[in-house]
Amino acid sequence: IRDHAGPAFGDMHLQEIRPMAYQKFIDSIIEGGLAHSTARRVHNAIYQCMKRAVLNGYITKNPCENVVIKKLPVKKLKFIEPSLVPQILEYLYRRDYTLGLFFETLFETGMRKGECAALRLDDIDWRENTLRVDQTLDFQPEEGDDLLGDPKTYSSTRIIKMRPKYMQKLKTYVKYRTEQKMLVGSLYNHELNLVF
């Protein structure tokens, strides 16, 4: 509401917000690059506010009723040139080792970022040099939602064979992280047992 509705409607009285203006607002945030699911969350929040305004008698009709949240056609995906990957990783590792290894894992496996962030220590098979992908992490969970959930599709659950050189780097990192967790003690959330 603060980021999207405030700038659009913050100076208006509730009675001045008409369905056509609200539809234009929704269209504009989608055309501005907001993902369809994020636009739906923005709409749901504003819709509930307007519904409450109707119940309290501030307005007679909810201007958010019957809004159409269009899906824009998917733009052609852009890929990173493989020749640039070493430079990108070098920069990321210099900036932060965890960040570097996280992105190296993405490049090595093709995982989605939520799948990579949801990797737990139990998902690593050191003997077979594999990583198991069976969960995804929600970076912006709604209140009361679980942080970890099922992957995007049924076929997204998979075992990925990794290069020994990568696994050695991961093993060194996990050892370091384990030492850091021990220093933090009870303040660390051991329940999730995440790699990153």
CSV table of C-alpha atoms in Angstrom, one decimal:
chain,number,residue,atom,x,y,z
A,1,ILE,CA,0.0,0.0,0.0
A,2,ARG,CA,2.8,2.4,0.9
A,3,ASP,CA,4.8,1.7,-2.2
A,4,HIS,CA,2.0,1.5,-4.8
A,5,ALA,CA,-1.4,2.8,-3.6
A,6,GLY,CA,0.0,5.7,-1.6
A,7,PRO,CA,1.7,7.4,-4.5
A,8,ALA,CA,-1.3,6.8,-6.8
A,9,PHE,CA,-4.2,7.6,-4.4
A,10,GLY,CA,-2.7,9.2,-1.3
A,11,ASP,CA,-3.9,12.7,-2.0
A,12,MET,CA,-7.5,11.6,-3.0
A,13,HIS,CA,-10.6,11.2,-0.9
A,14,LEU,CA,-11.9,7.6,-0.9
A,15,GLN,CA,-15.1,8.8,-2.7
A,16,GLU,CA,-12.9,10.1,-5.6
A,17,ILE,CA,-11.4,6.7,-6.4
A,18,ARG,CA,-13.5,5.3,-9.3
A,19,PRO,CA,-13.4,1.8,-10.8
A,20,MET,CA,-11.9,3.1,-14.1
A,21,ALA,CA,-9.1,5.0,-12.3
A,22,TYR,CA,-8.4,1.9,-10.2
A,23,GLN,CA,-8.3,-0.3,-13.3
A,24,LYS,CA,-5.8,2.1,-14.9
A,25,PHE,CA,-3.7,2.0,-11.7
A,26,ILE,CA,-3.6,-1.8,-11.8
A,27,ASP,CA,-2.7,-1.8,-15.5
A,28,SER,CA,0.0,0.7,-14.9
A,29,ILE,CA,1.8,-1.2,-12.2
A,30,ILE,CA,1.8,-4.4,-14.4
A,31,GLU,CA,3.0,-2.4,-17.4
A,32,GLY,CA,5.6,-0.9,-15.1
A,33,GLY,CA,7.2,-4.3,-14.6
A,34,LEU,CA,5.5,-5.7,-11.5
A,35,ALA,CA,5.0,-9.4,-11.6
A,36,HIS,CA,1.4,-10.7,-12.0
A,37,SER,CA,1.5,-12.4,-8.6
A,38,THR,CA,2.8,-9.2,-6.9
A,39,ALA,CA,0.2,-7.1,-8.7
A,40,ARG,CA,-2.4,-9.5,-7.3
A,41,ARG,CA,-1.0,-9.1,-3.8
A,42,VAL,CA,-1.1,-5.3,-4.1
A,43,HIS,CA,-4.7,-5.5,-5.4
A,44,ASN,CA,-5.8,-7.9,-2.6
A,45,ALA,CA,-4.4,-5.5,0.1
A,46,ILE,CA,-6.2,-2.4,-1.4
A,47,TYR,CA,-9.4,-4.4,-2.1
A,48,GLN,CA,-9.5,-5.4,1.6
A,49,CYS,CA,-9.0,-1.8,2.7
A,50,MET,CA,-11.8,-0.6,0.4
A,51,LYS,CA,-14.1,-3.5,1.6
A,52,ARG,CA,-13.5,-2.3,5.2
A,53,ALA,CA,-14.3,1.3,4.1
A,54,VAL,CA,-17.6,0.1,2.7
A,55,LEU,CA,-18.4,-1.8,5.9
A,56,ASN,CA,-17.6,1.3,7.9
A,57,GLY,CA,-19.8,3.5,5.7
A,58,TYR,CA,-17.1,5.7,4.3
A,59,ILE,CA,-18.0,4.8,0.7
A,60,THR,CA,-21.0,3.0,-0.7
A,61,LYS,CA,-19.3,0.8,-3.3
A,62,ASN,CA,-15.9,-0.8,-3.5
A,63,PRO,CA,-14.0,0.6,-6.6
A,64,CYS,CA,-11.8,-2.5,-6.7
A,65,GLU,CA,-14.7,-4.8,-7.6
A,66,ASN,CA,-14.4,-6.6,-10.9
A,67,VAL,CA,-10.9,-5.4,-11.7
A,68,VAL,CA,-9.1,-7.4,-14.4
A,69,ILE,CA,-5.5,-8.2,-13.6
A,70,LYS,CA,-4.0,-9.0,-17.0
A,71,LYS,CA,-1.0,-11.1,-17.6
A,72,LEU,CA,1.5,-9.5,-20.0
A,73,PRO,CA,3.0,-11.7,-22.6
A,74,VAL,CA,6.3,-13.2,-21.4
A,75,LYS,CA,9.2,-11.3,-22.8
A,76,LYS,CA,12.0,-13.2,-24.5
A,77,LEU,CA,14.3,-14.4,-21.9
A,78,LYS,CA,17.8,-13.0,-21.8
A,79,PHE,CA,20.7,-15.3,-20.8
A,80,ILE,CA,24.1,-14.6,-19.5
A,81,GLU,CA,26.8,-15.3,-22.0
A,82,PRO,CA,28.8,-18.3,-20.6
A,83,SER,CA,32.1,-16.5,-21.2
A,84,LEU,CA,31.0,-13.9,-18.7
A,85,VAL,CA,30.3,-16.3,-15.8
A,86,PRO,CA,33.9,-16.4,-14.5
A,87,GLN,CA,34.0,-12.6,-14.3
A,88,ILE,CA,30.7,-12.4,-12.6
A,89,LEU,CA,31.7,-15.1,-10.0
A,90,GLU,CA,35.0,-13.4,-9.4
A,91,TYR,CA,33.2,-10.1,-8.6
A,92,LEU,CA,30.6,-11.9,-6.4
A,93,TYR,CA,33.2,-13.9,-4.4
A,94,ARG,CA,35.2,-10.7,-3.8
A,95,ARG,CA,32.1,-9.0,-2.5
A,96,ASP,CA,31.0,-11.9,-0.3
A,97,TYR,CA,32.0,-15.5,-0.3
A,98,THR,CA,28.5,-16.8,0.5
A,99,LEU,CA,27.1,-14.7,-2.3
A,100,GLY,CA,29.7,-16.1,-4.7
A,101,LEU,CA,29.0,-19.7,-3.7
A,102,PHE,CA,25.3,-19.2,-3.9
A,103,PHE,CA,25.5,-17.9,-7.5
A,104,GLU,CA,28.0,-20.5,-8.4
A,105,THR,CA,25.5,-23.1,-7.2
A,106,LEU,CA,22.8,-21.4,-9.4
A,107,PHE,CA,25.1,-21.5,-12.4
A,108,GLU,CA,26.3,-25.1,-11.8
A,109,THR,CA,22.8,-26.5,-11.2
A,110,GLY,CA,20.3,-24.4,-13.1
A,111,MET,CA,18.2,-24.2,-9.8
A,112,ARG,CA,15.8,-21.4,-9.2
A,113,LYS,CA,17.0,-19.0,-6.5
A,114,GLY,CA,14.2,-20.1,-4.1
A,115,GLU,CA,15.3,-23.7,-4.6
A,116,CYS,CA,18.9,-22.9,-3.9
A,117,ALA,CA,18.1,-20.8,-0.9
A,118,ALA,CA,16.0,-23.7,0.5
A,119,LEU,CA,18.9,-26.2,0.3
A,120,ARG,CA,19.4,-27.9,3.7
A,121,LEU,CA,22.5,-29.8,4.9
A,122,ASP,CA,20.4,-33.0,4.6
A,123,ASP,CA,20.0,-32.4,0.9
A,124,ILE,CA,23.8,-32.9,0.3
A,125,ASP,CA,25.0,-36.4,-0.4
A,126,TRP,CA,28.8,-36.1,0.0
A,127,ARG,CA,29.4,-39.7,-1.1
A,128,GLU,CA,27.4,-39.5,-4.3
A,129,ASN,CA,28.3,-35.8,-5.0
A,130,THR,CA,24.6,-34.9,-5.4
A,131,LEU,CA,22.2,-32.2,-4.2
A,132,ARG,CA,18.5,-32.9,-3.7
A,133,VAL,CA,16.0,-30.3,-4.7
A,134,ASP,CA,12.6,-30.8,-3.0
A,135,GLN,CA,11.7,-27.4,-1.5
A,136,THR,CA,11.7,-23.7,-2.3
A,137,LEU,CA,12.2,-20.7,-0.1
A,138,ASP,CA,9.6,-17.9,-0.2
A,139,PHE,CA,11.6,-14.6,-0.1
A,140,GLN,CA,8.5,-12.6,0.7
A,141,PRO,CA,6.1,-14.8,2.7
A,142,GLU,CA,2.7,-13.4,3.7
A,143,GLU,CA,2.1,-13.3,7.4
A,144,GLY,CA,1.4,-16.8,8.7
A,145,ASP,CA,2.7,-18.5,5.5
A,146,ASP,CA,5.5,-21.1,5.7
A,147,LEU,CA,9.0,-20.0,4.7
A,148,LEU,CA,9.7,-23.3,2.9
A,149,GLY,CA,7.3,-24.8,0.4
A,150,ASP,CA,7.1,-27.3,-2.5
A,151,PRO,CA,8.9,-26.6,-5.7
A,152,LYS,CA,7.2,-24.9,-8.6
A,153,THR,CA,6.2,-28.2,-10.4
A,154,TYR,CA,6.2,-31.9,-9.6
A,155,SER,CA,9.1,-32.4,-11.9
A,156,SER,CA,11.1,-29.7,-10.1
A,157,THR,CA,11.8,-32.3,-7.3
A,158,ARG,CA,15.1,-33.8,-8.5
A,159,ILE,CA,18.6,-35.0,-7.6
A,160,ILE,CA,21.5,-33.1,-9.3
A,161,LYS,CA,24.9,-34.7,-9.8
A,162,MET,CA,27.7,-32.2,-9.1
A,163,ARG,CA,31.3,-31.9,-10.1
A,164,PRO,CA,33.8,-33.1,-7.3
A,165,LYS,CA,35.6,-29.7,-7.5
A,166,TYR,CA,32.4,-27.8,-6.7
A,167,MET,CA,31.6,-30.3,-3.9
A,168,GLN,CA,35.0,-29.7,-2.3
A,169,LYS,CA,34.4,-26.0,-2.3
A,170,LEU,CA,30.9,-26.6,-0.8
A,171,LYS,CA,32.4,-28.9,1.9
A,172,THR,CA,34.9,-26.2,3.0
A,173,TYR,CA,32.1,-23.7,3.1
A,174,VAL,CA,29.7,-25.9,5.1
A,175,LYS,CA,32.6,-26.6,7.6
A,176,TYR,CA,33.2,-22.9,8.0
A,177,ARG,CA,29.4,-22.2,8.4
A,178,THR,CA,29.1,-24.9,11.0
A,179,GLU,CA,31.9,-23.3,13.1
A,180,GLN,CA,30.1,-19.9,12.8
A,181,LYS,CA,26.8,-21.4,13.9
A,182,MET,CA,28.5,-22.9,17.0
A,183,LEU,CA,29.8,-19.4,17.8
A,184,VAL,CA,26.3,-17.9,17.6
A,185,GLY,CA,24.9,-20.8,19.7
A,186,SER,CA,21.2,-20.7,20.6
A,187,LEU,CA,20.7,-17.5,18.6
A,188,TYR,CA,21.0,-19.5,15.3
A,189,ASN,CA,17.8,-21.1,14.0
A,190,HIS,CA,19.0,-24.7,13.8
A,191,GLU,CA,15.5,-25.9,12.9
A,192,LEU,CA,15.8,-24.9,9.2
A,193,ASN,CA,19.4,-26.2,8.8
A,194,LEU,CA,19.9,-24.2,5.6
A,195,VAL,CA,23.1,-24.3,3.6
A,196,PHE,CA,23.0,-20.6,2.7
